[in-house]
Amino acid sequence: MSNTIGKFFTFTSFGESHGKAIGGVIDGCPPGIEIDETFIQNELNRRRPGQSNISTPRKEEDKVEFLSGIFEGKSTGAPIAFVIWNENQRSADYNHLKDVYRPSHADFTYQQKYGIRDYRGGGRSSARETAARVAAGAIAKLGLRKIGIQINAFTSQVGHIAMNKTYEQIDFSLIESNSIRCPEPETAEKMIAYIQQLKDEGDSIGGIITCVVKGVPIGWGEPIFDKLQSRLAQAMLSINATHGFDYGKGFEGVALRGSQMNDEFVKDGDKITTRTNNSGGIQGGISNGQDIYFRVLFKPVATISKKQNTVDIHAQEVELEARGRHDPCVLPRAIPIVEAMTALTLMDLSLMKI
Amino acid sequence: MSNTIGKFFTFTSFGESHGKAIGGVIDGCPPGIEIDETFIQNELNRRRPGQSNISTPRKEEDKVEFLSGIFEGKSTGAPIAFVIWNENQRSADYNHLKDVYRPSHADFTYQQKYGIRDYRGGGRSSARETAARVAAGAIAKLGLRKIGIQINAFTSQVGHIAMNKTYEQIDFSLIESNSIRCPEPETAEKMIAYIQQLKDEGDSIGGIITCVVKGVPIGWGEPIFDKLQSRLAQAMLSINATHGFDYGKGFEGVALRGSQMNDEFVKDGDKITTRTNNSGGIQGGISNGQDIYFRVLFKPVATISKKQNTVDIHAQEVELEARGRHDPCVLPRAIPIVEAMTALTLMDLSLMKI
Amino acid sequence: MSNTIGKFFTFTSFGESHGKAIGGVIDGCPPGIEIDETFIQNELNRRRPGQSNISTPRKEEDKVEFLSGIFEGKSTGAPIAFVIWNENQRSADYNHLKDVYRPSHADFTYQQKYGIRDYRGGGRSSARETAARVAAGAIAKLGLRKIGIQINAFTSQVGHIAMNKTYEQIDFSLIESNSIRCPEPETAEKMIAYIQQLKDEGDSIGGIITCVVKGVPIGWGEPIFDKLQSRLAQAMLSINATHGFDYGKGFEGVALRGSQMNDEFVKDGDKITTRTNNSGGIQGGISNGQDIYFRVLFKPVATISKKQNTVDIHAQEVELEARGRHDPCVLPRAIPIVEAMTALTLMDLSLMKI
Amino acid sequence: MSNTIGKFFTFTSFGESHGKAIGGVIDGCPPGIEIDETFIQNELNRRRPGQSNISTPRKEEDKVEFLSGIFEGKSTGAPIAFVIWNENQRSADYNHLKDVYRPSHADFTYQQKYGIRDYRGGGRSSARETAARVAAGAIAKLGLRKIGIQINAFTSQVGHIAMNKTYEQIDFSLIESNSIRCPEPETAEKMIAYIQQLKDEGDSIGGIITCVVKGVPIGWGEPIFDKLQSRLAQAMLSINATHGFDYGKGFEGVALRGSQMNDEFVKDGDKITTRTNNSGGIQGGISNGQDIYFRVLFKPVATISKKQNTVDIHAQEVELEARGRHDPCVLPRAIPIVEAMTALTLMDLSLMKI
């Protein structure tokens, strides 16, 4: 269970990596939103494998097909169902993994929990599932865009290589200018070189994605348990391979004192704003009108080409060498996923603020 | 809305800092659990103010009174309601704050969202609300204890002062041996001295709480959106003043490669276990039988004695000097809260694994 | 579990008949509603026992005490918790029932389901729980009243004695003019005489309550599964002793043809209305602006003074004669409960229509 | 919103009558259930139009295609998504209805609520949506069948023509022996003749479906708001054209006294059972191990061939004569829908009883 997220704008995800299709159903989408299919497809293309030589060469069209909820190009308030047909699966690549518990994958826990699992391509636990999130998130983005909300995520750190600029200093238009999606070009180059090196070594690396949301009105986020940061954290930690979340100054600001951290209120013409934004746009779990920014930590991809020791379902110790196609670093493809989960979360909270 | 957490084992929280009472209702508690009221009161005492000279001198009895759901000392399956009566409120202390938006507090966002707020002692946004969580969490702990689950949180960092040992190296019995609840006595001393210094300066400081859970069976956590780490993150980020969450190696392990991060499966007699536990006991969102460990970041307390500039509800710029009683550092009192939210989360997921 | 109803405007109920208190928590109440405590108390008084010689002589003050969510007489958007303290319980009256499964009561099913139960006064399954619903429903009524919605329920049938008039023909102001709450005085007299006769015989009787809601705007009710009639039916069938629900023409109109049943649309000045209202104000699960009317069937009170055969928890056959104080007919006291559940349902749906 | 039913075994429905497809997603299906596709298809065939001369001649294959959640013929615990492609839509039949509010249809309320609607074939409000419920319900039936639960619905009344036998007296194997699905052959003949007559007159008729469930264990149904009868009522009233629900003796037993209605407990060997079953197998909202039986009232089909007066979206009065293909009586095709909704409800409650 628990394949649905959201309370009013809900998204239900379905599908396995090598089954017939993945897809989803959005329920609670307000009527009258123009469903720009080109935009949605473009979001899926950003997540698609095979975009550069630092991502997997697997080819997936990831063409989304809408089944319901749209009439004459607009949402009707009825559930929007869509499918993305699976193609180019090479399930035979996974036959040798049928019985093996790959280290730091979900094979073991799924098998123990359910007693049965579709092992092909990771089945339900595959990150392929996130394509459905990107499609749904794109619809949420269309809804948010109508009221001026912009979501931009980018790679801010790969392994030990981190950006120097803060989010206020960067030019978002540079994000898509390189294959790692880091808006600091000289740092991007180092990141890419490092990933290439690890790929050659048959290894993998993780890093950090920073996400910035501009234009969220004051008042989104529900006390006590649907605080804006609670819901963002839940959404982010539901993405495959994520291991951490912080917002505002975050872990890097742990040494700041109250007098340094507090955001004083000031007048800006008729409006009330804050002098600083160390809180990341959220106070008491509710948006305060400032930019919302947060970071999401991704661990290195668990699939590596290096030889590993492990155990199979017959409790025999075995050696494992990955043969499937995989990414040495998920970050560039994870960026549209982080944005999508952000959009789904905000869209839901927007309907709770009534 | 959104004052309820959990799907099977649900907890609904109510009450304001200076209202008649705070309290809560647990629904979905399995029948037959012995409700050890001494244990529950002891958990509340750990959160209570006035325990040491590094916490607020405010006196609250925090005596819990159960109203329903318990018969002859045991849970019956009916909802367990409880209240903690408010006493010793000094609402007059807050009269001068009636119209002021305190920096980095929820005054501004609540006022904007609801158009009305109980300003006394922070009202609904006060951390006093967490006493109800501790009471509810204590009941969850009683349920988890029956199946051998132990939850231990401790202060691992205050400002720049961090523990040296990893969680595997520490002696949990030392946690309660000092007022900061850090199981590394020499580090605890430094932390306490630092907090005392900041208190004298009228300032405040944040830090990190680490939580370790032992004994969780394999199979808890629900794909896709109720992954164990998703639910823990949501629960932790719902605690007042939290700004971050990570589990397993977390942000500190960002530079690790896949070959270093992966937890190889090994045989341990008849059981399958992992050689390392960099994943923090969770794979694919599901517990794998290893220790679960995670960190929670707390920002410095927003209430400080230093003079601050801010704005009031009439959009007038004003100066603010806090006069209420407050903690210079929330960490020691937040430890039972982190444990309580962990227990509530696990109890809920335990019932979803059926 | 499942002691909460509603999705946006939620009500959580707690308490046992002979425990310390019953009560509830409303979450999602919009801010700014004037909480008229006199009105709320009056609603509770309508449900209170001891109002006439056809209801139980048990005395309960049923004084509601609000604990949270109200500030300076208005709702704040925070959860509204309240308790109604139990008094005048005569638990000793129930000692002889401790081990007995009373016919058509919940003793047997609770014991089998939970393995433990508070047998005193029926514990959690007692209709005393509905006092909390009336208090919560009164708050919902206050919210609905602001937008001109009026809810009126009345006794339309007792046993075989039915009203003659349709709801359009009656004068609602007569409802409270007699102890059975039937707005047809001559029928009311017959009903009361019949109930008195059954009371003297140690027997009991059921009947039908009709509820009429005026002023619901067009558009409330959510396809597919939260249709207005679905939610009303769920709410009504959750009331103790109810056995049926219909709306519009209902079961009595089963022989009508499509050409007789259909409500043709007509113009009424600028507005579109319907010539007839056989649909009971609901089409496609959504309110159409006409009066909503429905009926709720109550079975006879299970507690009777006549001797009955039954079985106890030791599987011994025993004879049972009720000694507690009980009503021969629940209908007059159930009227505020039907209205309360209607109000809770409508308030919730009003917030889903956004 | 609200296109999902259930809390643990959830079913989300999507699709419009003349869109690409209808379908659904089941989440929370326990792993290891054999998904017998022949059985599922057979259930869909029972609902399919064109089965006899008293139903619409429209031809729909209603072939279900599963997309996920099934591996090697068994459920895996992952969401089961399926589609039923729409074919043989004759949308042109509906062009003349584009702007017309058909009497007692959902055209008016959908248009007012959403401001946009897919008018073709009734769009989202069409009973075609129920095909998805039948497919999902068939999976629930497979799960229930494993533990010996049998669900049988049948037509017990058409207009004024009612069966004579009680449910205990009938032979369920006769249900499928005639086109109205009434297990009393001589009554079935009268019903069919009456429907044929009304069809010839261009009119329609409603009636009552009775449903009997055998084999439900003691203990299903959750106090207070998910009582078994509450959930059944909600489920039944969510079916298109339903107007009433009762269980046990129901409305027909309104004149019974407590001493006649009460079900005395008796011993049956080692087991405790009841002498009578007037309660319909439910006490205190919880199954007591006896047969569960209830009735569902259907109004006459709103689409009739007779001329009707109505209004269009431009607020012009117009005359309407239906030209689409439609049923004169929905009852025979509604039987698998009633069974499906019963199965979905029971499957969900089975997982709440833990």
mmCIF file of N, CA, C and O in Angstrom, chain C residues 254-297:
data_model
loop_
_atom_site.group_PDB
_atom_site.id
_atom_site.type_symbol
_atom_site.label_atom_id
_atom_site.label_comp_id
_atom_site.label_asym_id
_atom_site.label_seq_id
_atom_site.Cartn_x
_atom_site.Cartn_y
_atom_site.Cartn_z
ATOM 1 N N VAL C 254 -40.623 3.197 -4.878
ATOM 2 C CA VAL C 254 -40.018 2.140 -5.697
ATOM 3 C C VAL C 254 -40.836 1.827 -6.949
ATOM 4 O O VAL C 254 -40.302 1.362 -7.964
ATOM 5 N N ALA C 255 -42.158 2.074 -6.916
ATOM 6 C CA ALA C 255 -42.997 1.729 -8.062
ATOM 7 C C ALA C 255 -43.071 2.836 -9.121
ATOM 8 O O ALA C 255 -43.689 2.662 -10.171
ATOM 9 N N LEU C 256 -42.428 3.981 -8.847
ATOM 10 C CA LEU C 256 -42.481 5.088 -9.809
ATOM 11 C C LEU C 256 -41.681 4.772 -11.072
ATOM 12 O O LEU C 256 -40.609 4.190 -11.007
ATOM 13 N N ARG C 257 -42.226 5.192 -12.211
ATOM 14 C CA ARG C 257 -41.521 5.045 -13.479
ATOM 15 C C ARG C 257 -40.582 6.231 -13.696
ATOM 16 O O ARG C 257 -40.737 7.276 -13.055
ATOM 17 N N GLY C 258 -39.662 6.064 -14.626
ATOM 18 C CA GLY C 258 -38.751 7.159 -14.971
ATOM 19 C C GLY C 258 -39.494 8.445 -15.290
ATOM 20 O O GLY C 258 -39.120 9.531 -14.838
ATOM 21 N N SER C 259 -40.571 8.330 -16.051
ATOM 22 C CA SER C 259 -41.305 9.533 -16.455
ATOM 23 C C SER C 259 -41.991 10.205 -15.274
ATOM 24 O O SER C 259 -42.318 11.390 -15.329
ATOM 25 N N GLN C 260 -42.194 9.449 -14.188
ATOM 26 C CA GLN C 260 -42.786 10.036 -12.980
ATOM 27 C C GLN C 260 -41.720 10.549 -12.013
ATOM 28 O O GLN C 260 -41.941 11.497 -11.267
ATOM 29 N N MET C 261 -40.591 9.874 -12.019
ATOM 30 C CA MET C 261 -39.529 10.167 -11.049
ATOM 31 C C MET C 261 -38.653 11.345 -11.477
ATOM 32 O O MET C 261 -38.192 12.114 -10.637
ATOM 33 N N ASN C 262 -38.416 11.457 -12.768
ATOM 34 C CA ASN C 262 -37.476 12.484 -13.247
ATOM 35 C C ASN C 262 -37.897 13.896 -12.851
ATOM 36 O O ASN C 262 -39.080 14.233 -12.898
ATOM 37 N N ASP C 263 -36.918 14.687 -12.481
ATOM 38 C CA ASP C 263 -37.151 16.089 -12.121
ATOM 39 C C ASP C 263 -36.778 16.977 -13.300
ATOM 40 O O ASP C 263 -35.593 17.228 -13.545
ATOM 41 N N GLU C 264 -37.770 17.465 -13.990
ATOM 42 C CA GLU C 264 -37.487 18.335 -15.137
ATOM 43 C C GLU C 264 -36.935 19.685 -14.672
ATOM 44 O O GLU C 264 -37.394 20.247 -13.686
ATOM 45 N N PHE C 265 -35.979 20.178 -15.439
ATOM 46 C CA PHE C 265 -35.442 21.513 -15.138
ATOM 47 C C PHE C 265 -36.384 22.574 -15.692
ATOM 48 O O PHE C 265 -36.949 22.414 -16.783
ATOM 49 N N VAL C 266 -36.544 23.635 -14.927
ATOM 50 C CA VAL C 266 -37.355 24.768 -15.382
ATOM 51 C C VAL C 266 -36.649 26.060 -14.994
ATOM 52 O O VAL C 266 -35.753 26.055 -14.145
ATOM 53 N N LYS C 267 -37.044 27.122 -15.623
ATOM 54 C CA LYS C 267 -36.484 28.424 -15.265
ATOM 55 C C LYS C 267 -37.335 29.063 -14.180
ATOM 56 O O LYS C 267 -38.552 28.969 -14.200
ATOM 57 N N ASP C 268 -36.646 29.672 -13.249
ATOM 58 C CA ASP C 268 -37.337 30.396 -12.184
ATOM 59 C C ASP C 268 -36.685 31.775 -12.150
ATOM 60 O O ASP C 268 -35.716 32.003 -11.427
ATOM 61 N N GLY C 269 -37.206 32.658 -12.999
ATOM 62 C CA GLY C 269 -36.535 33.945 -13.187
ATOM 63 C C GLY C 269 -35.194 33.669 -13.860
ATOM 64 O O GLY C 269 -35.130 32.996 -14.887
ATOM 65 N N ASP C 270 -34.123 34.143 -13.261
ATOM 66 C CA ASP C 270 -32.791 33.924 -13.826
ATOM 67 C C ASP C 270 -32.209 32.577 -13.445
ATOM 68 O O ASP C 270 -31.229 32.126 -14.026
ATOM 69 N N LYS C 271 -32.796 31.972 -12.450
ATOM 70 C CA LYS C 271 -32.218 30.741 -11.924
ATOM 71 C C LYS C 271 -32.774 29.514 -12.622
ATOM 72 O O LYS C 271 -33.878 29.519 -13.140
ATOM 73 N N ILE C 272 -32.007 28.445 -12.591
ATOM 74 C CA ILE C 272 -32.494 27.155 -13.074
ATOM 75 C C ILE C 272 -32.855 26.328 -11.852
ATOM 76 O O ILE C 272 -32.062 26.200 -10.910
ATOM 77 N N THR C 273 -34.059 25.782 -11.875
ATOM 78 C CA THR C 273 -34.499 24.970 -10.748
ATOM 79 C C THR C 273 -35.168 23.720 -11.314
ATOM 80 O O THR C 273 -35.069 23.462 -12.510
ATOM 81 N N THR C 274 -35.797 22.914 -10.466
ATOM 82 C CA THR C 274 -36.496 21.726 -10.968
ATOM 83 C C THR C 274 -37.969 21.824 -10.604
ATOM 84 O O THR C 274 -38.328 22.378 -9.560
ATOM 85 N N ARG C 275 -38.785 21.256 -11.487
ATOM 86 C CA ARG C 275 -40.234 21.336 -11.289
ATOM 87 C C ARG C 275 -40.635 20.523 -10.063
ATOM 88 O O ARG C 275 -41.435 20.948 -9.237
ATOM 89 N N THR C 276 -40.079 19.336 -9.944
ATOM 90 C CA THR C 276 -40.309 18.472 -8.787
ATOM 91 C C THR C 276 -38.968 18.245 -8.101
ATOM 92 O O THR C 276 -37.924 18.659 -8.605
ATOM 93 N N ASN C 277 -39.002 17.602 -6.955
ATOM 94 C CA ASN C 277 -37.737 17.303 -6.265
ATOM 95 C C ASN C 277 -37.753 15.870 -5.744
ATOM 96 O O ASN C 277 -37.540 15.599 -4.567
ATOM 97 N N ASN C 278 -38.012 14.956 -6.657
ATOM 98 C CA ASN C 278 -38.022 13.545 -6.283
ATOM 99 C C ASN C 278 -36.620 13.023 -5.988
ATOM 100 O O ASN C 278 -36.455 12.001 -5.342
ATOM 101 N N SER C 279 -35.622 13.728 -6.494
ATOM 102 C CA SER C 279 -34.227 13.320 -6.299
ATOM 103 C C SER C 279 -33.701 13.695 -4.920
ATOM 104 O O SER C 279 -32.570 13.355 -4.578
ATOM 105 N N GLY C 280 -34.485 14.440 -4.159
ATOM 106 C CA GLY C 280 -34.022 14.831 -2.830
ATOM 107 C C GLY C 280 -32.855 15.791 -2.859
ATOM 108 O O GLY C 280 -32.027 15.804 -1.957
ATOM 109 N N GLY C 281 -32.806 16.617 -3.878
ATOM 110 C CA GLY C 281 -31.799 17.679 -3.905
ATOM 111 C C GLY C 281 -30.411 17.254 -4.331
ATOM 112 O O GLY C 281 -29.467 18.034 -4.230
ATOM 113 N N ILE C 282 -30.290 16.017 -4.823
ATOM 114 C CA ILE C 282 -28.964 15.489 -5.180
ATOM 115 C C ILE C 282 -29.039 14.847 -6.555
ATOM 116 O O ILE C 282 -29.893 14.006 -6.801
ATOM 117 N N GLN C 283 -28.141 15.227 -7.439
ATOM 118 C CA GLN C 283 -28.056 14.563 -8.741
ATOM 119 C C GLN C 283 -26.595 14.291 -9.081
ATOM 120 O O GLN C 283 -25.761 15.184 -9.018
ATOM 121 N N GLY C 284 -26.304 13.038 -9.418
ATOM 122 C CA GLY C 284 -24.917 12.670 -9.667
ATOM 123 C C GLY C 284 -24.048 12.783 -8.430
ATOM 124 O O GLY C 284 -22.834 12.939 -8.532
ATOM 125 N N GLY C 285 -24.689 12.737 -7.272
ATOM 126 C CA GLY C 285 -23.924 12.800 -6.028
ATOM 127 C C GLY C 285 -23.637 14.207 -5.553
ATOM 128 O O GLY C 285 -22.935 14.402 -4.558
ATOM 129 N N ILE C 286 -24.201 15.190 -6.257
ATOM 130 C CA ILE C 286 -23.881 16.599 -6.005
ATOM 131 C C ILE C 286 -25.180 17.353 -5.736
ATOM 132 O O ILE C 286 -26.180 17.130 -6.419
ATOM 133 N N SER C 287 -25.150 18.253 -4.779
ATOM 134 C CA SER C 287 -26.344 19.037 -4.463
ATOM 135 C C SER C 287 -26.744 19.889 -5.668
ATOM 136 O O SER C 287 -25.884 20.437 -6.353
ATOM 137 N N ASN C 288 -28.046 19.975 -5.903
ATOM 138 C CA ASN C 288 -28.516 20.769 -7.060
ATOM 139 C C ASN C 288 -29.252 22.040 -6.648
ATOM 140 O O ASN C 288 -29.883 22.695 -7.472
ATOM 141 N N GLY C 289 -29.158 22.371 -5.364
ATOM 142 C CA GLY C 289 -29.764 23.616 -4.912
ATOM 143 C C GLY C 289 -31.173 23.451 -4.354
ATOM 144 O O GLY C 289 -31.708 24.373 -3.748
ATOM 145 N N GLN C 290 -31.767 22.277 -4.552
ATOM 146 C CA GLN C 290 -33.101 22.030 -3.990
ATOM 147 C C GLN C 290 -32.948 21.529 -2.546
ATOM 148 O O GLN C 290 -31.849 21.234 -2.093
ATOM 149 N N ASP C 291 -34.068 21.407 -1.853
ATOM 150 C CA ASP C 291 -34.038 20.856 -0.493
ATOM 151 C C ASP C 291 -33.478 19.433 -0.517
ATOM 152 O O ASP C 291 -33.850 18.622 -1.369
ATOM 153 N N ILE C 292 -32.629 19.154 0.437
ATOM 154 C CA ILE C 292 -32.141 17.782 0.610
ATOM 155 C C ILE C 292 -32.999 17.142 1.689
ATOM 156 O O ILE C 292 -33.197 17.730 2.753
ATOM 157 N N TYR C 293 -33.546 15.981 1.405
ATOM 158 C CA TYR C 293 -34.328 15.303 2.458
ATOM 159 C C TYR C 293 -34.062 13.808 2.410
ATOM 160 O O TYR C 293 -33.880 13.226 1.349
ATOM 161 N N PHE C 294 -34.024 13.226 3.575
ATOM 162 C CA PHE C 294 -33.719 11.795 3.678
ATOM 163 C C PHE C 294 -34.328 11.247 4.954
ATOM 164 O O PHE C 294 -34.737 11.999 5.850
ATOM 165 N N ARG C 295 -34.414 9.924 5.006
ATOM 166 C CA ARG C 295 -34.996 9.236 6.154
ATOM 167 C C ARG C 295 -33.969 8.296 6.774
ATOM 168 O O ARG C 295 -33.138 7.716 6.064
ATOM 169 N N VAL C 296 -34.052 8.136 8.079
ATOM 170 C CA VAL C 296 -33.155 7.236 8.795
ATOM 171 C C VAL C 296 -34.005 6.292 9.639
ATOM 172 O O VAL C 296 -34.847 6.744 10.418
ATOM 173 N N LEU C 297 -33.752 4.997 9.450
ATOM 174 C CA LEU C 297 -34.515 3.977 10.173
ATOM 175 C C LEU C 297 -33.789 3.584 11.454
ATOM 176 O O LEU C 297 -32.602 3.270 11.421
#
